[in-house]
PDB file of C-alpha atoms and ligand atoms in Angstrom:
ATOM      1  CA  MET P   1      88.083  85.087  93.805  1.00 79.00           C
ATOM      2  CA  ILE P   2      89.793  88.121  92.543  1.00 88.00           C
ATOM      3  CA  ILE P   3      92.333  88.863  95.577  1.00 90.00           C
ATOM      4  CA  PRO P   4      93.837  85.163  95.249  1.00 91.00           C
ATOM      5  CA  LEU P   5      94.182  85.683  91.599  1.00 93.00           C
ATOM      6  CA  ILE P   6      96.132  89.130  92.068  1.00 95.00           C
ATOM      7  CA  PHE P   7      98.302  87.026  94.607  1.00 96.00           C
ATOM      8  CA  PHE P   8      99.004  84.497  92.000  1.00 97.00           C
ATOM      9  CA  VAL P   9     100.249  87.104  89.260  1.00 96.00           C
ATOM     10  CA  PHE P  10     102.415  88.959  92.024  1.00 96.00           C
ATOM     11  CA  GLY P  11     103.788  85.726  93.306  1.00 97.00           C
ATOM     12  CA  ALA P  12     104.622  84.684  89.840  1.00 97.00           C
ATOM     13  CA  ILE P  13     106.414  88.151  89.275  1.00 96.00           C
ATOM     14  CA  VAL P  14     108.186  87.611  92.951  1.00 97.00           C
ATOM     15  CA  GLY P  15     109.257  84.007  91.714  1.00 97.00           C
ATOM     16  CA  SER P  16     110.862  85.756  88.610  1.00 95.00           C
ATOM     17  CA  PHE P  17     113.063  87.787  90.816  1.00 95.00           C
ATOM     18  CA  LEU P  18     113.679  84.798  92.918  1.00 96.00           C
ATOM     19  CA  ASN P  19     115.288  83.071  90.084  1.00 95.00           C
ATOM     20  CA  VAL P  20     117.643  85.955  89.834  1.00 94.00           C
ATOM     21  CA  CYS P  21     118.442  85.930  93.324  1.00 95.00           C
ATOM     22  CA  ILE P  22     118.851  82.120  92.988  1.00 96.00           C
ATOM     23  CA  HIS P  23     121.291  82.346  90.088  1.00 93.00           C
ATOM     24  CA  ARG P  24     123.338  85.385  91.257  1.00 93.00           C
ATOM     25  CA  MET P  25     123.544  85.142  94.972  1.00 93.00           C
ATOM     26  CA  PRO P  26     126.095  82.279  95.206  1.00 92.00           C
ATOM     27  CA  LEU P  27     128.210  83.918  92.544  1.00 91.00           C
ATOM     28  CA  ASN P  28     128.280  87.071  94.506  1.00 89.00           C
ATOM     29  CA  GLN P  29     126.667  89.332  92.015  1.00 88.00           C
ATOM     30  CA  SER P  30     124.289  91.922  92.215  1.00 88.00           C
ATOM     31  CA  ILE P  31     120.941  91.072  92.133  1.00 84.00           C
ATOM     32  CA  VAL P  32     119.555  94.396  90.629  1.00 82.00           C
ATOM     33  CA  PHE P  33     122.283  95.128  87.861  1.00 82.00           C
ATOM     34  CA  PRO P  34     123.062  94.364  85.006  1.00 81.00           C
ATOM     35  CA  ARG P  35     119.756  93.337  83.623  1.00 82.00           C
ATOM     36  CA  SER P  36     118.856  89.569  82.700  1.00 86.00           C
ATOM     37  CA  HIS P  37     120.929  87.848  80.231  1.00 86.00           C
ATOM     38  CA  CYS P  38     121.244  84.578  78.789  1.00 88.00           C
ATOM     39  CA  PRO P  39     124.080  82.758  80.869  1.00 84.00           C
ATOM     40  CA  PHE P  40     125.320  80.841  77.410  1.00 88.00           C
ATOM     41  CA  CYS P  41     125.364  83.809  74.672  1.00 88.00           C
ATOM     42  CA  SER P  42     125.062  86.797  77.117  1.00 84.00           C
ATOM     43  CA  GLY P  43     122.211  87.794  74.895  1.00 83.00           C
ATOM     44  CA  GLY P  44     120.084  90.536  76.841  1.00 85.00           C
ATOM     45  CA  ILE P  45     116.375  89.418  77.720  1.00 88.00           C
ATOM     46  CA  ALA P  46     113.719  91.864  76.385  1.00 88.00           C
ATOM     47  CA  TRP P  47     110.863  92.369  78.587  1.00 86.00           C
ATOM     48  CA  PHE P  48     108.454  90.317  76.567  1.00 89.00           C
ATOM     49  CA  ASP P  49     110.860  87.381  76.503  1.00 89.00           C
ATOM     50  CA  ASN P  50     110.772  87.790  80.617  1.00 88.00           C
ATOM     51  CA  ILE P  51     107.137  87.437  81.452  1.00 92.00           C
ATOM     52  CA  PRO P  52     106.647  85.054  84.370  1.00 92.00           C
ATOM     53  CA  LEU P  53     105.652  81.478  83.292  1.00 91.00           C
ATOM     54  CA  LEU P  54     104.561  82.711  79.860  1.00 92.00           C
ATOM     55  CA  SER P  55     107.585  83.345  78.291  1.00 92.00           C
ATOM     56  CA  PHE P  56     109.267  79.830  78.777  1.00 93.00           C
ATOM     57  CA  PHE P  57     106.468  78.253  77.169  1.00 91.00           C
ATOM     58  CA  ILE P  58     106.244  80.828  74.189  1.00 92.00           C
ATOM     59  CA  LEU P  59     109.956  80.002  73.953  1.00 92.00           C
ATOM     60  CA  LYS P  60     109.756  76.623  74.158  1.00 93.00           C
ATOM     61  CA  GLY P  61     112.279  76.648  76.874  1.00 92.00           C
ATOM     62  CA  ARG P  62     115.044  77.928  74.715  1.00 93.00           C
ATOM     63  CA  CYS P  63     116.973  80.994  74.487  1.00 92.00           C
ATOM     64  CA  ARG P  64     115.731  83.285  71.667  1.00 91.00           C
ATOM     65  CA  HIS P  65     119.219  84.164  70.380  1.00 91.00           C
ATOM     66  CA  CYS P  66     121.399  80.796  70.633  1.00 91.00           C
ATOM     67  CA  GLY P  67     118.602  78.120  71.297  1.00 91.00           C
ATOM     68  CA  LYS P  68     120.466  77.041  74.112  1.00 92.00           C
ATOM     69  CA  PRO P  69     117.772  75.427  76.805  1.00 92.00           C
ATOM     70  CA  ILE P  70     116.524  77.584  79.805  1.00 91.00           C
ATOM     71  CA  SER P  71     116.570  75.653  83.243  1.00 92.00           C
ATOM     72  CA  PRO P  72     112.890  74.527  83.994  1.00 93.00           C
ATOM     73  CA  ARG P  73     113.755  75.762  87.502  1.00 95.00           C
ATOM     74  CA  TYR P  74     112.686  79.238  85.994  1.00 95.00           C
ATOM     75  CA  PRO P  75     108.665  78.315  85.364  1.00 96.00           C
ATOM     76  CA  LEU P  76     108.981  76.065  88.392  1.00 97.00           C
ATOM     77  CA  VAL P  77     109.812  78.690  90.627  1.00 97.00           C
ATOM     78  CA  GLU P  78     107.512  81.071  89.314  1.00 97.00           C
ATOM     79  CA  PHE P  79     104.626  78.354  89.644  1.00 97.00           C
ATOM     80  CA  ILE P  80     105.019  77.466  93.406  1.00 98.00           C
ATOM     81  CA  THR P  81     105.310  80.966  94.332  1.00 98.00           C
ATOM     82  CA  GLY P  82     102.533  82.073  92.514  1.00 97.00           C
ATOM     83  CA  SER P  83     100.736  79.044  93.971  1.00 97.00           C
ATOM     84  CA  PHE P  84     101.800  79.774  97.468  1.00 98.00           C
ATOM     85  CA  PHE P  85     101.014  83.437  97.168  1.00 97.00           C
ATOM     86  CA  LEU P  86      97.724  82.680  96.053  1.00 97.00           C
ATOM     87  CA  LEU P  87      97.098  80.160  99.165  1.00 97.00           C
ATOM     88  CA  MET P  88      98.010  83.020 101.431  1.00 96.00           C
ATOM     89  CA  GLY P  89      95.684  85.451  99.304  1.00 95.00           C
ATOM     90  CA  ALA P  90      92.933  82.939  99.887  1.00 95.00           C
ATOM     91  CA  ILE P  91      93.714  82.423 103.582  1.00 95.00           C
ATOM     92  CA  TYR P  92      94.604  85.898 104.891  1.00 94.00           C
ATOM     93  CA  GLY P  93      93.067  88.147 102.030  1.00 91.00           C
ATOM     94  CA  ALA P  94      94.848  91.534 101.532  1.00 89.00           C
ATOM     95  CA  GLN P  95      96.149  91.497 105.195  1.00 92.00           C
ATOM     96  CA  ALA P  96      99.749  91.906 106.745  1.00 93.00           C
ATOM     97  CA  GLN P  97     100.143  88.282 107.354  1.00 94.00           C
ATOM     98  CA  ALA P  98      99.655  87.183 103.906  1.00 96.00           C
ATOM     99  CA  ILE P  99     102.534  89.426 103.150  1.00 96.00           C
ATOM    100  CA  TYR P 100     104.479  88.260 106.025  1.00 97.00           C
ATOM    101  CA  TYR P 101     104.278  84.544 105.078  1.00 98.00           C
ATOM    102  CA  CYS P 102     104.774  85.230 101.242  1.00 97.00           C
ATOM    103  CA  LEU P 103     108.136  86.652 102.648  1.00 98.00           C
ATOM    104  CA  PHE P 104     108.804  83.750 104.592  1.00 98.00           C
ATOM    105  CA  PHE P 105     108.060  81.474 101.641  1.00 98.00           C
ATOM    106  CA  SER P 106     110.403  83.466  99.188  1.00 98.00           C
ATOM    107  CA  LEU P 107     113.401  83.268 101.659  1.00 98.00           C
ATOM    108  CA  LEU P 108     112.809  79.541 102.203  1.00 98.00           C
ATOM    109  CA  CYS P 109     112.609  78.981  98.208  1.00 98.00           C
ATOM    110  CA  VAL P 110     115.801  80.951  97.406  1.00 98.00           C
ATOM    111  CA  ALA P 111     117.617  78.843 100.200  1.00 97.00           C
ATOM    112  CA  THR P 112     115.995  75.708  98.614  1.00 96.00           C
ATOM    113  CA  PHE P 113     117.371  75.918  95.118  1.00 96.00           C
ATOM    114  CA  VAL P 114     120.857  77.684  96.026  1.00 96.00           C
ATOM    115  CA  ASP P 115     121.500  74.765  98.591  1.00 94.00           C
ATOM    116  CA  ILE P 116     120.616  71.903  96.019  1.00 91.00           C
ATOM    117  CA  GLN P 117     123.067  73.452  93.433  1.00 91.00           C
ATOM    118  CA  TYR P 118     125.760  74.870  95.602  1.00 91.00           C
ATOM    119  CA  GLN P 119     125.294  73.135  99.037  1.00 89.00           C
ATOM    120  CA  ILE P 120     125.606  76.532 100.753  1.00 92.00           C
ATOM    121  CA  ILE P 121     122.720  78.743 102.147  1.00 95.00           C
ATOM    122  CA  PRO P 122     123.575  82.528 101.438  1.00 95.00           C
ATOM    123  CA  ASP P 123     123.652  84.546 104.772  1.00 95.00           C
ATOM    124  CA  GLU P 124     121.521  87.390 102.875  1.00 94.00           C
ATOM    125  CA  ILE P 125     118.932  84.700 103.197  1.00 96.00           C
ATOM    126  CA  SER P 126     119.604  83.243 106.581  1.00 97.00           C
ATOM    127  CA  ILE P 127     120.524  86.111 108.912  1.00 97.00           C
ATOM    128  CA  GLY P 128     118.953  88.696 106.809  1.00 97.00           C
ATOM    129  CA  GLY P 129     115.380  86.688 106.853  1.00 98.00           C
ATOM    130  CA  THR P 130     116.142  86.411 110.778  1.00 98.00           C
ATOM    131  CA  THR P 131     116.741  90.266 110.935  1.00 98.00           C
ATOM    132  CA  ALA P 132     113.477  90.724 108.649  1.00 98.00           C
ATOM    133  CA  ALA P 133     111.279  88.674 110.841  1.00 98.00           C
ATOM    134  CA  LEU P 134     112.379  90.446 114.149  1.00 98.00           C
ATOM    135  CA  LEU P 135     111.686  93.882 112.717  1.00 97.00           C
ATOM    136  CA  LEU P 136     108.244  92.847 111.426  1.00 97.00           C
ATOM    137  CA  ASN P 137     107.459  91.293 114.766  1.00 97.00           C
ATOM    138  CA  VAL P 138     108.478  94.744 116.371  1.00 96.00           C
ATOM    139  CA  LEU P 139     106.153  96.528 114.034  1.00 94.00           C
ATOM    140  CA  ALA P 140     103.276  93.908 115.118  1.00 92.00           C
ATOM    141  CA  GLY P 141     103.903  95.015 118.437  1.00 92.00           C
ATOM    142  CA  ILE P 142     103.213  98.448 118.146  1.00 90.00           C
ATOM    143  CA  ARG P 143      99.563  99.250 119.366  1.00 86.00           C
ATOM    144  CA  PRO P 144      98.203 102.762 118.019  1.00 83.00           C
ATOM    145  CA  GLN P 145      95.332 103.471 120.480  1.00 80.00           C
ATOM    146  CA  PRO P 146      96.481 103.954 123.287  1.00 83.00           C
ATOM    147  CA  VAL P 147     100.061 103.708 122.280  1.00 85.00           C
ATOM    148  CA  ILE P 148     101.669 100.949 123.822  1.00 89.00           C
ATOM    149  CA  PHE P 149     103.947  98.289 122.926  1.00 91.00           C
ATOM    150  CA  ASP P 150     103.254  94.481 122.886  1.00 91.00           C
ATOM    151  CA  TRP P 151     106.287  92.543 123.585  1.00 92.00           C
ATOM    152  CA  HIS P 152     104.652  89.326 123.088  1.00 94.00           C
ATOM    153  CA  PRO P 153     105.301  88.974 119.125  1.00 95.00           C
ATOM    154  CA  VAL P 154     109.049  89.978 119.349  1.00 96.00           C
ATOM    155  CA  LEU P 155     109.934  87.887 122.016  1.00 97.00           C
ATOM    156  CA  ARG P 156     107.958  85.044 120.294  1.00 97.00           C
ATOM    157  CA  SER P 157     110.313  85.452 117.259  1.00 97.00           C
ATOM    158  CA  LEU P 158     113.431  85.816 119.492  1.00 98.00           C
ATOM    159  CA  TYR P 159     112.594  82.397 121.460  1.00 98.00           C
ATOM    160  CA  GLY P 160     111.483  80.913 117.884  1.00 98.00           C
ATOM    161  CA  ALA P 161     114.948  81.719 116.456  1.00 98.00           C
ATOM    162  CA  ALA P 162     117.047  80.620 119.738  1.00 98.00           C
ATOM    163  CA  ALA P 163     114.664  77.288 119.616  1.00 97.00           C
ATOM    164  CA  GLY P 164     115.465  76.502 115.886  1.00 97.00           C
ATOM    165  CA  ALA P 165     118.953  77.225 115.824  1.00 97.00           C
ATOM    166  CA  GLY P 166     119.585  75.645 119.298  1.00 96.00           C
ATOM    167  CA  ILE P 167     117.870  72.566 118.590  1.00 95.00           C
ATOM    168  CA  ILE P 168     119.816  71.613 115.455  1.00 94.00           C
ATOM    169  CA  TYR P 169     122.982  72.690 116.722  1.00 93.00           C
ATOM    170  CA  ALA P 170     122.623  70.652 119.880  1.00 93.00           C
ATOM    171  CA  ALA P 171     121.566  67.358 117.702  1.00 90.00           C
ATOM    172  CA  GLY P 172     124.529  68.066 115.340  1.00 87.00           C
ATOM    173  CA  ALA P 173     126.924  68.362 118.471  1.00 88.00           C
ATOM    174  CA  LEU P 174     125.651  65.212 119.880  1.00 89.00           C
ATOM    175  CA  PHE P 175     125.677  63.203 116.600  1.00 84.00           C
ATOM    176  CA  ASP P 176     129.426  64.561 116.131  1.00 83.00           C
ATOM    177  CA  LEU P 177     130.275  63.505 119.840  1.00 87.00           C
ATOM    178  CA  VAL P 178     129.004  59.812 119.447  1.00 86.00           C
ATOM    179  CA  TYR P 179     129.929  59.518 115.656  1.00 80.00           C
ATOM    180  CA  PHE P 180     133.446  61.108 115.992  1.00 80.00           C
ATOM    181  CA  ARG P 181     134.501  60.387 119.867  1.00 80.00           C
ATOM    182  CA  ILE P 182     132.816  57.711 121.030  1.00 83.00           C
ATOM    183  CA  LEU P 183     132.677  55.413 117.845  1.00 82.00           C
ATOM    184  CA  LYS P 184     135.966  57.162 116.392  1.00 79.00           C
ATOM    185  CA  LYS P 185     134.481  56.992 112.786  1.00 76.00           C
ATOM    186  CA  PRO P 186     136.769  58.742 110.553  1.00 74.00           C
ATOM    187  CA  PRO P 187     135.812  61.943 109.212  1.00 69.00           C
ATOM    188  CA  VAL P 188     134.651  61.779 105.121  1.00 66.00           C
ATOM    189  CA  GLU P 189     135.783  64.048 102.728  1.00 63.00           C
ATOM    190  CA  GLY P 190     137.743  66.326 105.176  1.00 57.00           C
ATOM    191  CA  GLU P 191     134.227  67.307 107.143  1.00 62.00           C
ATOM    192  CA  THR P 192     134.728  67.236 110.824  1.00 60.00           C
ATOM    193  CA  SER P 193     131.025  67.983 111.741  1.00 66.00           C
ATOM    194  CA  SER P 194     127.956  66.198 110.337  1.00 65.00           C
ATOM    195  CA  MET P 195     126.089  69.434 110.449  1.00 71.00           C
ATOM    196  CA  GLY P 196     126.722  72.832 108.329  1.00 81.00           C
ATOM    197  CA  MET P 197     126.591  76.272 110.010  1.00 90.00           C
ATOM    198  CA  GLY P 198     123.993  77.100 107.202  1.00 93.00           C
ATOM    199  CA  ASP P 199     121.517  74.725 108.787  1.00 94.00           C
ATOM    200  CA  VAL P 200     121.579  76.280 111.912  1.00 96.00           C
ATOM    201  CA  LYS P 201     121.152  79.814 110.597  1.00 97.00           C
ATOM    202  CA  LEU P 202     118.246  78.893 108.248  1.00 97.00           C
ATOM    203  CA  MET P 203     116.738  77.157 111.342  1.00 97.00           C
ATOM    204  CA  ALA P 204     117.115  80.548 113.113  1.00 98.00           C
ATOM    205  CA  MET P 205     115.233  82.195 110.411  1.00 98.00           C
ATOM    206  CA  ILE P 206     112.317  79.661 110.393  1.00 98.00           C
ATOM    207  CA  GLY P 207     112.040  79.966 114.162  1.00 98.00           C
ATOM    208  CA  ALA P 208     112.182  83.907 114.052  1.00 98.00           C
ATOM    209  CA  PHE P 209     109.147  83.389 111.570  1.00 98.00           C
ATOM    210  CA  LEU P 210     107.229  80.714 112.839  1.00 98.00           C
ATOM    211  CA  GLY P 211     107.922  80.942 116.574  1.00 97.00           C
ATOM    212  CA  PRO P 212     109.468  78.174 118.845  1.00 96.00           C
ATOM    213  CA  ASP P 213     106.579  75.528 118.929  1.00 94.00           C
ATOM    214  CA  LYS P 214     106.864  75.476 115.023  1.00 96.00           C
ATOM    215  CA  ALA P 215     110.274  75.643 115.004  1.00 97.00           C
ATOM    216  CA  VAL P 216     110.800  72.496 116.862  1.00 96.00           C
ATOM    217  CA  MET P 217     108.190  70.765 115.046  1.00 96.00           C
ATOM    218  CA  THR P 218     109.861  71.752 111.880  1.00 96.00           C
ATOM    219  CA  PHE P 219     113.162  70.139 113.037  1.00 95.00           C
ATOM    220  CA  PHE P 220     111.311  66.801 113.783  1.00 94.00           C
ATOM    221  CA  LEU P 221     109.666  66.717 110.457  1.00 94.00           C
ATOM    222  CA  ALA P 222     112.439  67.369 108.198  1.00 92.00           C
ATOM    223  CA  PRO P 223     114.220  64.150 108.774  1.00 88.00           C
ATOM    224  CA  PHE P 224     111.241  62.046 107.204  1.00 86.00           C
ATOM    225  CA  PRO P 225     111.671  63.464 103.507  1.00 84.00           C
ATOM    226  CA  GLY P 226     115.478  63.703 104.264  1.00 78.00           C
ATOM    227  CA  ALA P 227     115.867  60.038 104.888  1.00 80.00           C
ATOM    228  CA  ILE P 228     113.685  59.144 101.741  1.00 81.00           C
ATOM    229  CA  VAL P 229     115.887  61.258  99.584  1.00 80.00           C
ATOM    230  CA  GLY P 230     119.212  60.423 101.327  1.00 77.00           C
ATOM    231  CA  ILE P 231     118.614  56.682 100.653  1.00 79.00           C
ATOM    232  CA  ILE P 232     117.660  57.135  97.046  1.00 78.00           C
ATOM    233  CA  ASN P 233     120.783  59.186  96.564  1.00 76.00           C
ATOM    234  CA  LEU P 234     122.887  56.515  98.464  1.00 74.00           C
ATOM    235  CA  VAL P 235     121.628  53.779  95.983  1.00 76.00           C
ATOM    236  CA  PHE P 236     121.628  55.686  93.104  1.00 76.00           C
ATOM    237  CA  LYS P 237     124.641  58.151  93.134  1.00 71.00           C
ATOM    238  CA  LYS P 238     126.701  56.227  95.978  1.00 64.00           C
ATOM    239  CA  SER P 239     126.792  59.631  97.485  1.00 63.00           C
ATOM    240  CA  HIS P 240     125.916  60.393 101.193  1.00 63.00           C
ATOM    241  CA  VAL P 241     126.128  63.974 101.036  1.00 68.00           C
ATOM    242  CA  ILE P 242     122.536  65.768 100.669  1.00 75.00           C
ATOM    243  CA  PRO P 243     121.641  69.244 101.129  1.00 85.00           C
ATOM    244  CA  TYR P 244     119.451  69.418 104.344  1.00 89.00           C
ATOM    245  CA  GLY P 245     117.928  73.150 103.677  1.00 93.00           C
ATOM    246  CA  PRO P 246     115.505  71.874 101.313  1.00 94.00           C
ATOM    247  CA  PHE P 247     113.873  69.455 103.766  1.00 94.00           C
ATOM    248  CA  LEU P 248     114.182  72.270 106.458  1.00 96.00           C
ATOM    249  CA  SER P 249     112.324  74.541 104.347  1.00 97.00           C
ATOM    250  CA  LEU P 250     109.576  71.940 103.466  1.00 96.00           C
ATOM    251  CA  ALA P 251     109.109  70.962 106.809  1.00 96.00           C
ATOM    252  CA  ALA P 252     108.826  74.756 107.905  1.00 97.00           C
ATOM    253  CA  ILE P 253     105.852  75.047 105.095  1.00 97.00           C
ATOM    254  CA  VAL P 254     104.125  71.899 106.413  1.00 96.00           C
ATOM    255  CA  SER P 255     104.588  72.994 110.065  1.00 96.00           C
ATOM    256  CA  PHE P 256     103.372  76.420 109.248  1.00 97.00           C
ATOM    257  CA  LEU P 257     100.232  75.263 107.178  1.00 96.00           C
ATOM    258  CA  PHE P 258      99.515  71.891 109.419  1.00 95.00           C
ATOM    259  CA  GLY P 259     101.266  72.378 112.527  1.00 90.00           C
ATOM    260  CA  HIS P 260      97.900  72.692 114.695  1.00 88.00           C
ATOM    261  CA  ARG P 261      96.579  69.497 113.083  1.00 90.00           C
ATOM    262  CA  ILE P 262      99.724  67.676 113.663  1.00 87.00           C
ATOM    263  CA  LEU P 263      99.798  68.920 117.285  1.00 84.00           C
ATOM    264  CA  ALA P 264      96.007  67.778 117.876  1.00 86.00           C
ATOM    265  CA  PHE P 265      96.906  64.336 116.281  1.00 85.00           C
ATOM    266  CA  ILE P 266      99.863  63.915 118.690  1.00 81.00           C
ATOM    267  CA  VAL P 267      98.274  65.189 121.863  1.00 78.00           C
ATOM    268  CA  PRO P 268      94.684  64.518 121.440  1.00 74.00           C
TER     269      PRO P 268
HETATM  270 ZN1  LIG X   1     121.351  82.532  74.647  1.00 96.04          ZN
END
């Protein structure tokens, strides 16, 4: 019981840092300096107003200085990060895998909320995350006694990155070929491609963390929630532009948690 609880508290603190990344990365600001401040009145946020989850409710969701509302995204990110970390603590205990998947979740979380607001995925997250996954899998391949190097983890990570990026790039290229060249539909809003390279890089990261099989599963799962939200968006906002990163991220978490059960269901 105590380990999952520690993971939850640690996750809420990490979530607080992820909020800083979500706010500052798309603006190309440093994620370390300056200290947190209110975006409306620039008033500094004291440590006692910066406690994950608790401060939002103590302050009733408003800045102490100017009273402007604080985005509910702050407690939301802290809560879901804490909850996912708790789950990892419960499944893996205090082991390296728990940290590995907590890092994976943190990267997806930043990608998701930045993509929702700005329709971009920062390279620091996608390319940085792919690099981190590869390096961690190199570490995982080091066997101490006798000292040998097991290539399997890092090769699996490399194949995963290639499969993830490859499948979504190929699907996008095929769609563009049919839609723009064969059906000769005019591009909308100056877009010449239906797919952003941000999603390709995100899929490389997902594959580097999860391996090729779950990367491919992520690709096939993402359209389901994507289509539902896409239709709602089209009906209510008359817009067809939706960020796809959140659906890839959600599908990646589902593949990670339930992938083996989904596979057993499809191929009994
Ligand atoms: Zn303020």
